[in-house]
Short mmCIF file of C-alpha atoms in Angstrom, two decimals:
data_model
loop_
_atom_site.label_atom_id
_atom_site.label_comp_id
_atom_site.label_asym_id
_atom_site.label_seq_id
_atom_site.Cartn_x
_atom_site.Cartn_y
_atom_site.Cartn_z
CA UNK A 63 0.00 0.00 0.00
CA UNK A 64 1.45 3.23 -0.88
CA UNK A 65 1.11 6.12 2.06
CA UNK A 66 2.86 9.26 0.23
CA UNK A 67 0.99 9.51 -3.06
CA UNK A 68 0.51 13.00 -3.75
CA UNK A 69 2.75 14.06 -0.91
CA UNK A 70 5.98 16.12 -0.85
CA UNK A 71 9.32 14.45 -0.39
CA UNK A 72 10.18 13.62 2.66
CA UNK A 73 13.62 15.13 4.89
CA UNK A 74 15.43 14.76 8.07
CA UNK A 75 13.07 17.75 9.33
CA UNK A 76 10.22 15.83 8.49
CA UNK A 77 10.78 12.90 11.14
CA UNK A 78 11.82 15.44 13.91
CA UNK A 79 9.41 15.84 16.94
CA UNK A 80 7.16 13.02 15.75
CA UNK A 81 6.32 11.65 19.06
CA UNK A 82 2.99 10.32 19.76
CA UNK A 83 2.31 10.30 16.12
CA UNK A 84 1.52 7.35 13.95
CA UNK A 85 4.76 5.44 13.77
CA UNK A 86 7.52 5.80 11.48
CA UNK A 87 8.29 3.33 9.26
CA UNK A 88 12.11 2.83 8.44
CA UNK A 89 13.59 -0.29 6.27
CA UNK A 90 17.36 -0.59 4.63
CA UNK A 91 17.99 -0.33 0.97
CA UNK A 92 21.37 -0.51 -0.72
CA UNK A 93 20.47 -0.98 -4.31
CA UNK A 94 18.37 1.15 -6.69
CA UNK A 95 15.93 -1.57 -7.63
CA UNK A 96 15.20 -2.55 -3.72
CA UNK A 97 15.10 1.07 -3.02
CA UNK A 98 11.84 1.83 -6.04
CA UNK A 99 10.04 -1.22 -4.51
CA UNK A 100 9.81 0.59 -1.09
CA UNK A 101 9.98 3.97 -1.35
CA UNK A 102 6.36 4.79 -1.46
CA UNK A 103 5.63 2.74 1.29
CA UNK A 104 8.30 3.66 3.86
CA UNK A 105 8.98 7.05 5.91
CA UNK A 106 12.63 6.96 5.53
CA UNK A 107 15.32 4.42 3.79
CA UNK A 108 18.74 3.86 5.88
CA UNK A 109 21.58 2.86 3.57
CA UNK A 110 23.11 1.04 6.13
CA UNK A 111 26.55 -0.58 6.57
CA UNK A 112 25.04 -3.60 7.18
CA UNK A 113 25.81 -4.22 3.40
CA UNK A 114 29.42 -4.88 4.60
CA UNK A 115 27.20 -8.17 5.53
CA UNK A 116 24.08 -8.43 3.60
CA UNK A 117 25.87 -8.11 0.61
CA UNK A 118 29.46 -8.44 1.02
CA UNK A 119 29.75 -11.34 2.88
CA UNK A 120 31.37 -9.62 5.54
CA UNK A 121 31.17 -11.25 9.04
CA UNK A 122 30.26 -7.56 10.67
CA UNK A 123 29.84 -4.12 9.71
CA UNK A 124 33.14 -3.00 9.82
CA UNK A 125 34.63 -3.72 6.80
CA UNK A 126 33.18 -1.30 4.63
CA UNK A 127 34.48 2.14 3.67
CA UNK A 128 33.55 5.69 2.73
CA UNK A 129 33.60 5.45 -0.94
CA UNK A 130 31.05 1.73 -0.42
CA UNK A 131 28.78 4.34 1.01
CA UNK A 132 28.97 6.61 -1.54
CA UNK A 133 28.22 4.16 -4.08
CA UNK A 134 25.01 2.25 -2.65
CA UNK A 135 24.09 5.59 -1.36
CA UNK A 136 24.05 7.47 -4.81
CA UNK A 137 21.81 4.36 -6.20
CA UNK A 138 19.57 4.81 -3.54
CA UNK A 139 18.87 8.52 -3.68
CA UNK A 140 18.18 7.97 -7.87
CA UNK A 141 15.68 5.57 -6.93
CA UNK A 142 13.87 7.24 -4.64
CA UNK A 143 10.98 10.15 -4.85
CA UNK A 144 9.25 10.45 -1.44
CA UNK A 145 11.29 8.63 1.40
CA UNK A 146 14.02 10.24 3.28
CA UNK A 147 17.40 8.76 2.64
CA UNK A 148 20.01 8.50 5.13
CA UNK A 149 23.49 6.89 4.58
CA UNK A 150 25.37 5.48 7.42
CA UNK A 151 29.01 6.33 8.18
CA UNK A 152 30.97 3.34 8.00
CA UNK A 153 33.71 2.76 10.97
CA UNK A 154 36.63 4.75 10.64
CA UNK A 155 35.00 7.65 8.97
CA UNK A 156 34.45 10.35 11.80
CA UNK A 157 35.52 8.41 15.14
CA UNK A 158 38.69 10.37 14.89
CA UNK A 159 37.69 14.03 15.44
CA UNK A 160 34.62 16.37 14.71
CA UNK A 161 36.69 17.79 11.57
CA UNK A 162 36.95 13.77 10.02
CA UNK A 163 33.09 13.42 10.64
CA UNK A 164 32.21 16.73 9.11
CA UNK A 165 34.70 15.86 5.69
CA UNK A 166 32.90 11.93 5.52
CA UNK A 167 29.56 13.72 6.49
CA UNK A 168 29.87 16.50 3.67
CA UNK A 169 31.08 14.26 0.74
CA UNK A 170 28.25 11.31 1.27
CA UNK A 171 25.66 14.51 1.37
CA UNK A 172 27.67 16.23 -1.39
CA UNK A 173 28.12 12.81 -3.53
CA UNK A 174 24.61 11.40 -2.93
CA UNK A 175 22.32 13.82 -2.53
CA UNK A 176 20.51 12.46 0.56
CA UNK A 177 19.19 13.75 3.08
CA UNK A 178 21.09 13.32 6.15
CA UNK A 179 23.86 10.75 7.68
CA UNK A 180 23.59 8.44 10.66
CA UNK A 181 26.33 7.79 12.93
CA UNK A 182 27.19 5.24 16.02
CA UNK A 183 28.28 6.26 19.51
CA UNK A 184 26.69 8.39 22.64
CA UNK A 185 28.36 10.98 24.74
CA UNK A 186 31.34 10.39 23.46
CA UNK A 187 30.25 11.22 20.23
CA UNK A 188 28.48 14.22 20.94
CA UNK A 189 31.51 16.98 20.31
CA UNK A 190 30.65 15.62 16.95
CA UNK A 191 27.44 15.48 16.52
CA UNK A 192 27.35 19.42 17.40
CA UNK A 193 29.65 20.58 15.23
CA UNK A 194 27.89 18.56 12.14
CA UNK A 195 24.48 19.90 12.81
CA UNK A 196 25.71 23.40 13.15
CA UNK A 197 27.20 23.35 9.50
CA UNK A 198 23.76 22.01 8.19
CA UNK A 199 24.57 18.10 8.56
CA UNK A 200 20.95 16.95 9.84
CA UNK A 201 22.08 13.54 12.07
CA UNK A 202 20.62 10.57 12.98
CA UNK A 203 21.78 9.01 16.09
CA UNK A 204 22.46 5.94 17.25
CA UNK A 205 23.04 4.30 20.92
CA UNK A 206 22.51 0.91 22.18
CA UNK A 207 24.35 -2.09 20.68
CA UNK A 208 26.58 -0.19 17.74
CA UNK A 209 27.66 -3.19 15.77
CA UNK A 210 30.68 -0.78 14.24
CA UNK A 211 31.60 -1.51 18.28
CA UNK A 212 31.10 -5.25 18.20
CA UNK A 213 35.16 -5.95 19.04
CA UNK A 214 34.37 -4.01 22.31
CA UNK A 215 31.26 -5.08 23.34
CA UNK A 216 32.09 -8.88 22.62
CA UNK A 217 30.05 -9.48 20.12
CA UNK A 218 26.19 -8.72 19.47
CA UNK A 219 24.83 -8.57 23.03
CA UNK A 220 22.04 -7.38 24.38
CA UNK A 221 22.46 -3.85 25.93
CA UNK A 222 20.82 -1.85 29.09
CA UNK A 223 20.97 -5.35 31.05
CA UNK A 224 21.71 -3.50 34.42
CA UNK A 225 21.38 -0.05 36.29
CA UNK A 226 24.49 1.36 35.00
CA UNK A 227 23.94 0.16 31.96
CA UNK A 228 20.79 1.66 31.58
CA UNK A 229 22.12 4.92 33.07
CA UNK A 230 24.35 4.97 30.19
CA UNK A 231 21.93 4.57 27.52
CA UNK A 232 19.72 7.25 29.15
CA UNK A 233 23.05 9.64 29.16
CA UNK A 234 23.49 8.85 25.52
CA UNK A 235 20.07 9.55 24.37
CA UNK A 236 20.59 13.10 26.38
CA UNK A 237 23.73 13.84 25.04
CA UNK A 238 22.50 12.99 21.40
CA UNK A 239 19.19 15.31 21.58
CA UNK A 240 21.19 17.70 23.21
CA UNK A 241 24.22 17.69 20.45
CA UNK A 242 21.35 18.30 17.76
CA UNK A 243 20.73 14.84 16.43
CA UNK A 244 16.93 14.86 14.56
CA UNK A 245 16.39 11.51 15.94
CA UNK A 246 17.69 7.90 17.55
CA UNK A 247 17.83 4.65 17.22
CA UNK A 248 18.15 2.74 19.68
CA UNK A 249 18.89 -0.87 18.67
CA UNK A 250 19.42 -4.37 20.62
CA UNK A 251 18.58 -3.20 24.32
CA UNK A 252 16.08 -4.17 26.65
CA UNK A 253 12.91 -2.76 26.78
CA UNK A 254 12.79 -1.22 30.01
CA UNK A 255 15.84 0.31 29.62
CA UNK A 256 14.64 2.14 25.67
CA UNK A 257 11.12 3.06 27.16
CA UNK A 258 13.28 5.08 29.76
CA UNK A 259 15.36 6.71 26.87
CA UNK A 260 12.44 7.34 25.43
CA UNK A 261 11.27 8.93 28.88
CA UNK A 262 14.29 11.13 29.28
CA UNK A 263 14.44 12.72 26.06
CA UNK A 264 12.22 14.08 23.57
CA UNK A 265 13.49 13.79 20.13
CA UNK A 266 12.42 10.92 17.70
CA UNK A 267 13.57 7.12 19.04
CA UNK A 268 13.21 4.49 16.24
CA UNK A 269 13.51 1.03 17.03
CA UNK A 270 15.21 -2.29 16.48
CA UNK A 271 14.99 -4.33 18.69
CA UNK A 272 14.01 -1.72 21.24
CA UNK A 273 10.51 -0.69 22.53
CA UNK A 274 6.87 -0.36 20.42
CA UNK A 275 6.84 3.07 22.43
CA UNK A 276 9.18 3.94 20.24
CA UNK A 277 8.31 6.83 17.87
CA UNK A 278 9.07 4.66 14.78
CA UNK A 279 10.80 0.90 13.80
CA UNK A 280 13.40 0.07 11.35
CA UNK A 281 14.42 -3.60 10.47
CA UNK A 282 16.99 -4.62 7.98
CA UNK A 283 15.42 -5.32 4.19
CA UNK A 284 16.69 -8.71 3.83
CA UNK A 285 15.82 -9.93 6.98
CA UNK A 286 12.30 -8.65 6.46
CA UNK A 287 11.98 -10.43 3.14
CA UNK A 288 14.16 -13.56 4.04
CA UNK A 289 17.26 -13.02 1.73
CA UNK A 290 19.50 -12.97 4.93
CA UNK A 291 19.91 -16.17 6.62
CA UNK A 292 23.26 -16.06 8.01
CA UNK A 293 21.30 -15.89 10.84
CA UNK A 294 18.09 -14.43 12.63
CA UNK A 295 18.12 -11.71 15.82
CA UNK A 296 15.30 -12.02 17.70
CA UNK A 297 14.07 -8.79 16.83
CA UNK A 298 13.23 -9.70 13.47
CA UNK A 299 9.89 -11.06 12.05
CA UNK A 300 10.20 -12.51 8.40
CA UNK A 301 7.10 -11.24 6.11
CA UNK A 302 8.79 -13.13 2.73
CA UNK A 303 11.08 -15.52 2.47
CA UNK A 304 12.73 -15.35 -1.26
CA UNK A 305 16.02 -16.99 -0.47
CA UNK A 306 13.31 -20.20 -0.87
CA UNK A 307 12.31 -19.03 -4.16
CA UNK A 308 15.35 -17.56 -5.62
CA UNK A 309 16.96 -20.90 -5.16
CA UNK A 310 13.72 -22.74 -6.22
CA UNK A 311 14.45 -20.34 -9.67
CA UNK A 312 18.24 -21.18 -9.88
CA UNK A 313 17.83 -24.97 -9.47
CA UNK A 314 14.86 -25.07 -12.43
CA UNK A 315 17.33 -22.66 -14.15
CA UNK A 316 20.31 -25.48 -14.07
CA UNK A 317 17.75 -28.63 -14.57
CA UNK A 318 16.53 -27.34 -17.80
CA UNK A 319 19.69 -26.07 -19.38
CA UNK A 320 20.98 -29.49 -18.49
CA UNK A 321 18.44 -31.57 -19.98
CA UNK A 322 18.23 -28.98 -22.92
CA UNK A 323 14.87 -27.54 -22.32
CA UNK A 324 16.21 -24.14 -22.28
CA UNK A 325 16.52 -22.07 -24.58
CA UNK A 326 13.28 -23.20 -25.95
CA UNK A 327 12.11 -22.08 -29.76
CA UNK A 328 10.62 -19.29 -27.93
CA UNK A 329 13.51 -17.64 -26.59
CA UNK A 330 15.89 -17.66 -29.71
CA UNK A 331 16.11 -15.99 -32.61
CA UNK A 332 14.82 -17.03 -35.95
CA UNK A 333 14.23 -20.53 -34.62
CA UNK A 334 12.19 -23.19 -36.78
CA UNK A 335 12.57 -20.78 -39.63
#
């Protein structure tokens, strides 16, 4: 079902404040064609660098760069009319100092035209957060388990599990509405511990793994349409599952080139003639 027919594209500005609105709806893309197929039905598109996985092969999100970005992101924005597009920086790109975020931030905006960037971290990330927003980067946030931080936090754990854990997370989401970010997701805690960063702040929280009271959900495409099955967080419901078929497609594929049903007369040229 399409939900923006008629409507004006949709920007970073246009998610900010919605609390207690009807949800926001948030899915990955990283390829033009995926990207069409969703756009009208979806509030915002992440380009996430979960395609270090999803597509790469890569065992976690680390391993892609800057210019990977650039790339998926750029096929994204062509593709899409209505959703808001936001490209994750990949590890590596802005950890270092508020000047490196603001030089990855400016080319994926400049080289992409979408329509803001997401980044990983909490307080410690703030200093940069700031100084992006205040030379016109609009950021998304995001606290919780960061899998760019998987080496440190042992792998991909559930987060908040205790008081000071939780304390932390709520000192994040501060920090991050505070810095300027236009919204946050908060990903892999429990859900006492994101319905009390959703308590203590009031910018937009979008889910994964988080809370319903958050202000909007996001899952990753491919585990929503069962193409990923590396493996399965709990978080994730499966509304397809066309890994079945496309290998269902492939092995008719080899069986009739092997037993010379394919090509038919039908698919060649000048055939019978």
């Amino acid at each position: 079902m399409s939900v923006h027919s008629g409507t004006k594209k949709l920007t970073a500005m246009s998610l900010a404040g919605r609390r207690g609105e009807t949800p926001i709806v948030g899915l990955t893309a990283y390829t033009a064609p995926i990207a069409a197929a969703m756009d009208d039905k979806v509030d915002f598109i992440l380009v996430g660098d979960s395609l270090a996985m999803t597509i790469y092969g890569e065992s976690s999100t680390v391993g892609v760069d800057l210019d990977t970005m650039i790339r998926h992101g750029r096929a994204v924005v062509k593709a899409c009319k209505h959703a808001c597009v936001v490209v994750d920086l990949p590890f590596g790109s802005y950890e270092a100092s508020p000047e490196q975020a603001f030089a990855s931030a400016s080319r994926v905006l400049m080289e992409t035209g979408c329509d803001a960037v997401k980044l990983e971290g909490g307080t410690e990330m703030a200093p940069a957060v700031a100084f992006l927003v205040k030379r016109g980067v609009p950021v998304m946030a995001h606290i919780g388990l960061t899998p760019q931080a998987i080496n440190t936090l042992g792998g991909f754990k559930t987060q908040g599990k205790d008081e000071a854990a939780v304390e932390m997370l709520v000192a994040d989401g501060k920090a991050m509405e505070e810095a300027g970010a236009f919204s946050i997701v908060i990903e892999g805690v429990m859900e006492s511990a994101a319905k009390k960063v959703i308590a203590a702040t009031s910018v937009t929280t979008i889910g994964i793994g988080a809370s319903a009271e958050c202000d909007g959900q996001i899952l990753v495409v491919d585990d929503v349409i069962g193409l990923f099955a590396a493996f399965k967080p709990k978080f994730v419901k499966r509304y397809a599952s066309i890994l079945g078929d496309v290998e269902g497609a492939i092995s008719d594929f080899a069986e009739e080139v092997r037993t010379r049903k394919f090509p038919s007369e039908e698919f060649l040229f000048g055939a019978g003639k």
